Each structure stands twice: as C-alpha cells, then as structure tokens.
Amino acid sequence: MGREIEKKFIIVKPSSFPEGTEASRIEQYFLLPAGGYDTRRVRARTTCGKTVYTYTEKRLLSGFTRIENEREISEDEYKALLAERDPAAGGIVKTRYVYRYRGHVIEIDVFPFWEGYAVLEAELGSENESLELPDGVEVLADVTTDKRFTNKALAVRAPAPEEFPRRK
C-alpha cells in the first residue's frame, strides 16, 4: 500500500515540452466503488506503441494525501474489469507528457475537451514539501483539493474555462 501526495494545477497548455519529454496516450475507466476505496480504475497507457494496463485503488487519507494501491494487469484482466465500470463516471482519454524538473516528476495532461488548457500534476514527498514549477508554465489555479478536477469528475463533466478558479 503506497501513498500519493500530489499537487494539481490548471495551466495554459504549453506550446512545447522540454527535450526528453515522454508522451503517452491514456485511456482510463472508473469502476464501481468497492473495498473501502473512493476510486477504482483501470488504465491502458500506450507509449511508443507499447500498451501497459494497470488497476488502481485510491482512498483520501487527509488534505491531498491518498492511499494508493496500483498494479500492472494483463489485457484480459483489464477487459474483464471493464464489466465493473461505473456508469455514472464512464471513462476519459488524455495525452500525458512527463519530464523531470528540479527533483520532481512533472506530468501534464492534455484533454480533448479543453483547447488551450491542461492539468499539471507533481508528486511530493510530504504535504509540506515546496514545489517549484517549470519556467514558462502559466498557472491559472491550484486545484489540488478541488474535487471538480479529479479525473473521475472530469470524465463526468469538465468545467468550462470560465468556471476555472483564478489564481489570486
């Protein structure tokens, strides 16, 4: 059982990414809750023509710290788990760009429903750890604890840009 401590921001979609950035197509589906977890999902992540399937369970612990169990699964197990899809949540497709910046892994998710905007996520070692964002990243809002910007919520209804909280 692992912990996920993650900050999340709405940003203006970058026009380019640093050299060495890895791009993946991610298709994920949310499953009906079970076992005391807030979120269960299956994911197919394709990078350079190779697809990896994962099953993940998450439960909010405090603030923006979650308990996370994640394991790689077979394509057959992935397809079988799709039978447990949450009909209210459905699925989501995105392109994820990943690179390292000053000791952190930066993940930028680009969704087909937002032109010009993206979500930047970075995992931290603790909720008190400082995070320096990459130069040139234009942050519109910190949405770390805003439930409207979880992937599951975005699969149901993505807020329009005029609904984004604005950085003060």
PDB file of C-alpha atoms in Angstrom:
ATOM      1  CA  MET A   1       0.000   0.000   0.000  1.00  0.00           C
ATOM      2  CA  GLY A   2       1.555   3.291  -1.106  1.00  0.00           C
ATOM      3  CA  ARG A   3       0.849   6.948  -0.509  1.00  0.00           C
ATOM      4  CA  GLU A   4       0.244   9.524  -3.178  1.00  0.00           C
ATOM      5  CA  ILE A   5       0.830  13.160  -2.262  1.00  0.00           C
ATOM      6  CA  GLU A   6       0.084  15.164  -5.358  1.00  0.00           C
ATOM      7  CA  LYS A   7      -0.345  18.850  -6.247  1.00  0.00           C
ATOM      8  CA  LYS A   8      -2.547  19.696  -9.236  1.00  0.00           C
ATOM      9  CA  PHE A   9      -2.827  22.898 -11.265  1.00  0.00           C
ATOM     10  CA  ILE A  10      -4.856  24.162 -14.211  1.00  0.00           C
ATOM     11  CA  ILE A  11      -2.356  25.674 -16.640  1.00  0.00           C
ATOM     12  CA  VAL A  12      -2.283  27.230 -20.071  1.00  0.00           C
ATOM     13  CA  LYS A  13      -1.400  24.372 -22.437  1.00  0.00           C
ATOM     14  CA  PRO A  14       2.312  24.600 -23.256  1.00  0.00           C
ATOM     15  CA  SER A  15       3.221  25.079 -26.902  1.00  0.00           C
ATOM     16  CA  SER A  16       6.260  22.825 -26.431  1.00  0.00           C
ATOM     17  CA  PHE A  17       7.845  20.496 -23.904  1.00  0.00           C
ATOM     18  CA  PRO A  18      11.453  20.040 -22.753  1.00  0.00           C
ATOM     19  CA  GLU A  19      13.751  17.671 -24.625  1.00  0.00           C
ATOM     20  CA  GLY A  20      13.349  14.132 -23.314  1.00  0.00           C
ATOM     21  CA  THR A  21       9.655  14.503 -22.509  1.00  0.00           C
ATOM     22  CA  GLU A  22       7.776  11.196 -22.768  1.00  0.00           C
ATOM     23  CA  ALA A  23       4.307  11.313 -24.322  1.00  0.00           C
ATOM     24  CA  SER A  24       1.648   8.666 -23.678  1.00  0.00           C
ATOM     25  CA  ARG A  25      -1.957   8.160 -24.683  1.00  0.00           C
ATOM     26  CA  ILE A  26      -4.004   7.209 -21.647  1.00  0.00           C
ATOM     27  CA  GLU A  27      -7.474   5.720 -21.694  1.00  0.00           C
ATOM     28  CA  GLN A  28      -8.927   5.081 -18.247  1.00  0.00           C
ATOM     29  CA  TYR A  29     -12.231   3.870 -16.933  1.00  0.00           C
ATOM     30  CA  PHE A  30     -13.650   4.233 -13.458  1.00  0.00           C
ATOM     31  CA  LEU A  31     -15.070   1.213 -11.688  1.00  0.00           C
ATOM     32  CA  LEU A  32     -17.824   0.969  -9.109  1.00  0.00           C
ATOM     33  CA  PRO A  33     -16.518   1.632  -5.577  1.00  0.00           C
ATOM     34  CA  ALA A  34     -15.524  -1.426  -3.543  1.00  0.00           C
ATOM     35  CA  GLY A  35     -13.322  -2.406  -0.631  1.00  0.00           C
ATOM     36  CA  GLY A  36     -13.490   0.988   1.088  1.00  0.00           C
ATOM     37  CA  TYR A  37     -11.749   2.839  -1.756  1.00  0.00           C
ATOM     38  CA  ASP A  38     -13.092   6.159  -3.059  1.00  0.00           C
ATOM     39  CA  THR A  39     -11.815   5.469  -6.547  1.00  0.00           C
ATOM     40  CA  ARG A  40     -11.050   2.336  -8.512  1.00  0.00           C
ATOM     41  CA  ARG A  41      -9.908   2.479 -12.103  1.00  0.00           C
ATOM     42  CA  VAL A  42      -8.319   0.579 -14.948  1.00  0.00           C
ATOM     43  CA  ARG A  43      -5.966   2.263 -17.357  1.00  0.00           C
ATOM     44  CA  ALA A  44      -4.425   1.487 -20.731  1.00  0.00           C
ATOM     45  CA  ARG A  45      -1.303   3.605 -21.239  1.00  0.00           C
ATOM     46  CA  THR A  46       0.342   3.492 -24.659  1.00  0.00           C
ATOM     47  CA  THR A  47       3.870   4.828 -25.073  1.00  0.00           C
ATOM     48  CA  CYS A  48       5.934   4.294 -28.244  1.00  0.00           C
ATOM     49  CA  GLY A  49       3.464   1.639 -29.450  1.00  0.00           C
ATOM     50  CA  LYS A  50       3.584  -0.440 -26.234  1.00  0.00           C
ATOM     51  CA  THR A  51       0.484  -0.611 -24.016  1.00  0.00           C
ATOM     52  CA  VAL A  52       0.636  -1.243 -20.273  1.00  0.00           C
ATOM     53  CA  TYR A  53      -2.535  -1.993 -18.317  1.00  0.00           C
ATOM     54  CA  THR A  54      -2.957  -1.061 -14.638  1.00  0.00           C
ATOM     55  CA  TYR A  55      -5.522  -1.408 -11.905  1.00  0.00           C
ATOM     56  CA  THR A  56      -5.567   1.297  -9.207  1.00  0.00           C
ATOM     57  CA  GLU A  57      -7.444   1.823  -5.949  1.00  0.00           C
ATOM     58  CA  LYS A  58      -7.338   5.169  -4.081  1.00  0.00           C
ATOM     59  CA  ARG A  59      -8.706   6.478  -0.793  1.00  0.00           C
ATOM     60  CA  LEU A  60      -8.315  10.009   0.565  1.00  0.00           C
ATOM     61  CA  LEU A  61      -6.313   9.990   3.781  1.00  0.00           C
ATOM     62  CA  SER A  62      -6.014  13.726   4.584  1.00  0.00           C
ATOM     63  CA  GLY A  63      -5.530  17.044   2.824  1.00  0.00           C
ATOM     64  CA  PHE A  64      -4.173  15.910  -0.526  1.00  0.00           C
ATOM     65  CA  THR A  65      -2.638  12.619   0.603  1.00  0.00           C
ATOM     66  CA  ARG A  66      -4.178   9.397  -0.655  1.00  0.00           C
ATOM     67  CA  ILE A  67      -3.625   5.731  -0.050  1.00  0.00           C
ATOM     68  CA  GLU A  68      -2.909   4.214  -3.448  1.00  0.00           C
ATOM     69  CA  ASN A  69      -2.658   0.591  -4.490  1.00  0.00           C
ATOM     70  CA  GLU A  70      -1.633   0.104  -8.094  1.00  0.00           C
ATOM     71  CA  ARG A  71      -0.580  -2.955 -10.017  1.00  0.00           C
ATOM     72  CA  GLU A  72       0.061  -3.938 -13.591  1.00  0.00           C
ATOM     73  CA  ILE A  73      -2.557  -6.282 -15.032  1.00  0.00           C
ATOM     74  CA  SER A  74      -2.951  -8.256 -18.231  1.00  0.00           C
ATOM     75  CA  GLU A  75      -5.036  -7.074 -21.171  1.00  0.00           C
ATOM     76  CA  ASP A  76      -7.524  -9.876 -20.422  1.00  0.00           C
ATOM     77  CA  GLU A  77      -7.859  -8.747 -16.780  1.00  0.00           C
ATOM     78  CA  TYR A  78      -8.299  -5.153 -17.984  1.00  0.00           C
ATOM     79  CA  LYS A  79     -11.123  -6.210 -20.308  1.00  0.00           C
ATOM     80  CA  ALA A  80     -12.762  -8.298 -17.558  1.00  0.00           C
ATOM     81  CA  LEU A  81     -12.639  -5.390 -15.090  1.00  0.00           C
ATOM     82  CA  LEU A  82     -14.410  -3.148 -17.607  1.00  0.00           C
ATOM     83  CA  ALA A  83     -17.570  -5.076 -16.662  1.00  0.00           C
ATOM     84  CA  GLU A  84     -17.380  -3.235 -13.294  1.00  0.00           C
ATOM     85  CA  ARG A  85     -17.422   0.233 -14.910  1.00  0.00           C
ATOM     86  CA  ASP A  86     -19.244   2.952 -13.037  1.00  0.00           C
ATOM     87  CA  PRO A  87     -21.983   4.001 -15.490  1.00  0.00           C
ATOM     88  CA  ALA A  88     -22.134   7.472 -13.872  1.00  0.00           C
ATOM     89  CA  ALA A  89     -18.422   8.146 -14.460  1.00  0.00           C
ATOM     90  CA  GLY A  90     -17.523   6.376 -17.663  1.00  0.00           C
ATOM     91  CA  GLY A  91     -14.031   6.991 -18.931  1.00  0.00           C
ATOM     92  CA  ILE A  92     -11.558   9.602 -20.010  1.00  0.00           C
ATOM     93  CA  VAL A  93      -8.882   9.876 -22.697  1.00  0.00           C
ATOM     94  CA  LYS A  94      -5.863  12.166 -22.443  1.00  0.00           C
ATOM     95  CA  THR A  95      -2.332  12.649 -23.634  1.00  0.00           C
ATOM     96  CA  ARG A  96       0.203  12.769 -20.809  1.00  0.00           C
ATOM     97  CA  TYR A  97       3.575  14.475 -21.123  1.00  0.00           C
ATOM     98  CA  VAL A  98       6.123  13.518 -18.450  1.00  0.00           C
ATOM     99  CA  TYR A  99       9.508  15.025 -17.630  1.00  0.00           C
ATOM    100  CA  ARG A 100      11.744  15.687 -14.636  1.00  0.00           C
ATOM    101  CA  TYR A 101      12.217  19.165 -13.209  1.00  0.00           C
ATOM    102  CA  ARG A 102      14.294  20.003 -10.125  1.00  0.00           C
ATOM    103  CA  GLY A 103      13.776  16.692  -8.376  1.00  0.00           C
ATOM    104  CA  HIS A 104      10.107  16.241  -9.274  1.00  0.00           C
ATOM    105  CA  VAL A 105       8.298  14.339 -11.977  1.00  0.00           C
ATOM    106  CA  ILE A 106       6.063  16.763 -13.850  1.00  0.00           C
ATOM    107  CA  GLU A 107       3.014  15.291 -15.582  1.00  0.00           C
ATOM    108  CA  ILE A 108       0.969  17.453 -17.923  1.00  0.00           C
ATOM    109  CA  ASP A 109      -2.360  16.026 -19.065  1.00  0.00           C
ATOM    110  CA  VAL A 110      -3.927  17.392 -22.235  1.00  0.00           C
ATOM    111  CA  PHE A 111      -7.602  16.593 -22.720  1.00  0.00           C
ATOM    112  CA  PRO A 112      -9.605  16.739 -25.967  1.00  0.00           C
ATOM    113  CA  PHE A 113     -12.344  18.835 -24.317  1.00  0.00           C
ATOM    114  CA  TRP A 114     -10.110  21.831 -23.399  1.00  0.00           C
ATOM    115  CA  GLU A 115      -8.432  23.747 -26.158  1.00  0.00           C
ATOM    116  CA  GLY A 116      -5.541  25.741 -24.777  1.00  0.00           C
ATOM    117  CA  TYR A 117      -5.637  24.369 -21.212  1.00  0.00           C
ATOM    118  CA  ALA A 118      -4.117  21.397 -19.400  1.00  0.00           C
ATOM    119  CA  VAL A 119      -3.606  19.919 -15.936  1.00  0.00           C
ATOM    120  CA  LEU A 120      -0.155  19.779 -14.374  1.00  0.00           C
ATOM    121  CA  GLU A 121       0.448  17.262 -11.574  1.00  0.00           C
ATOM    122  CA  ALA A 122       3.527  16.672  -9.445  1.00  0.00           C
ATOM    123  CA  GLU A 123       4.011  14.166  -6.642  1.00  0.00           C
ATOM    124  CA  LEU A 124       5.627  15.328  -3.415  1.00  0.00           C
ATOM    125  CA  GLY A 125       7.301  13.566  -0.515  1.00  0.00           C
ATOM    126  CA  SER A 126       5.053  15.344   2.016  1.00  0.00           C
ATOM    127  CA  GLU A 127       2.245  17.890   2.026  1.00  0.00           C
ATOM    128  CA  ASN A 128       4.730  20.483   3.354  1.00  0.00           C
ATOM    129  CA  GLU A 129       7.311  19.982   0.602  1.00  0.00           C
ATOM    130  CA  SER A 130       7.783  23.002  -1.624  1.00  0.00           C
ATOM    131  CA  LEU A 131       7.305  22.679  -5.344  1.00  0.00           C
ATOM    132  CA  GLU A 132       8.945  24.912  -7.911  1.00  0.00           C
ATOM    133  CA  LEU A 133       7.107  24.780 -11.201  1.00  0.00           C
ATOM    134  CA  PRO A 134       8.969  24.819 -14.511  1.00  0.00           C
ATOM    135  CA  ASP A 135       9.827  28.124 -16.165  1.00  0.00           C
ATOM    136  CA  GLY A 136       7.257  29.154 -18.727  1.00  0.00           C
ATOM    137  CA  VAL A 137       4.369  27.266 -17.113  1.00  0.00           C
ATOM    138  CA  GLU A 138       1.432  29.659 -16.769  1.00  0.00           C
ATOM    139  CA  VAL A 139      -0.640  28.562 -13.770  1.00  0.00           C
ATOM    140  CA  LEU A 140      -4.268  29.639 -13.720  1.00  0.00           C
ATOM    141  CA  ALA A 141      -5.236  27.903 -10.476  1.00  0.00           C
ATOM    142  CA  ASP A 142      -4.153  25.414  -7.837  1.00  0.00           C
ATOM    143  CA  VAL A 143      -6.906  22.760  -7.955  1.00  0.00           C
ATOM    144  CA  THR A 144      -5.225  20.230  -5.679  1.00  0.00           C
ATOM    145  CA  THR A 145      -8.237  19.912  -3.384  1.00  0.00           C
ATOM    146  CA  ASP A 146     -10.946  20.953  -5.858  1.00  0.00           C
ATOM    147  CA  LYS A 147     -12.987  17.799  -6.445  1.00  0.00           C
ATOM    148  CA  ARG A 148     -14.258  19.147  -9.800  1.00  0.00           C
ATOM    149  CA  PHE A 149     -10.807  18.482 -11.257  1.00  0.00           C
ATOM    150  CA  THR A 150     -10.289  14.846 -10.348  1.00  0.00           C
ATOM    151  CA  ASN A 151     -10.062  12.635 -13.419  1.00  0.00           C
ATOM    152  CA  LYS A 152     -13.269  10.913 -12.369  1.00  0.00           C
ATOM    153  CA  ALA A 153     -15.110  14.245 -12.122  1.00  0.00           C
ATOM    154  CA  LEU A 154     -13.684  15.361 -15.484  1.00  0.00           C
ATOM    155  CA  ALA A 155     -14.989  12.147 -17.050  1.00  0.00           C
ATOM    156  CA  VAL A 156     -18.497  13.170 -15.962  1.00  0.00           C
ATOM    157  CA  ARG A 157     -18.323  16.924 -16.605  1.00  0.00           C
ATOM    158  CA  ALA A 158     -15.318  19.051 -17.452  1.00  0.00           C
ATOM    159  CA  PRO A 159     -15.689  22.632 -16.170  1.00  0.00           C
ATOM    160  CA  ALA A 160     -15.616  25.256 -18.901  1.00  0.00           C
ATOM    161  CA  PRO A 161     -12.660  27.682 -18.772  1.00  0.00           C
ATOM    162  CA  GLU A 162     -14.863  30.450 -17.381  1.00  0.00           C
ATOM    163  CA  GLU A 163     -15.558  28.157 -14.390  1.00  0.00           C
ATOM    164  CA  PHE A 164     -11.862  27.694 -13.561  1.00  0.00           C
ATOM    165  CA  PRO A 165     -10.883  29.156 -10.217  1.00  0.00           C
ATOM    166  CA  ARG A 166      -8.471  32.029 -10.826  1.00  0.00           C
ATOM    167  CA  ARG A 167      -5.125  32.389  -9.131  1.00  0.00           C
ATOM    168  CA  LYS A 168      -5.022  35.407  -6.857  1.00  0.00           C
TER     169      LYS A 168
END
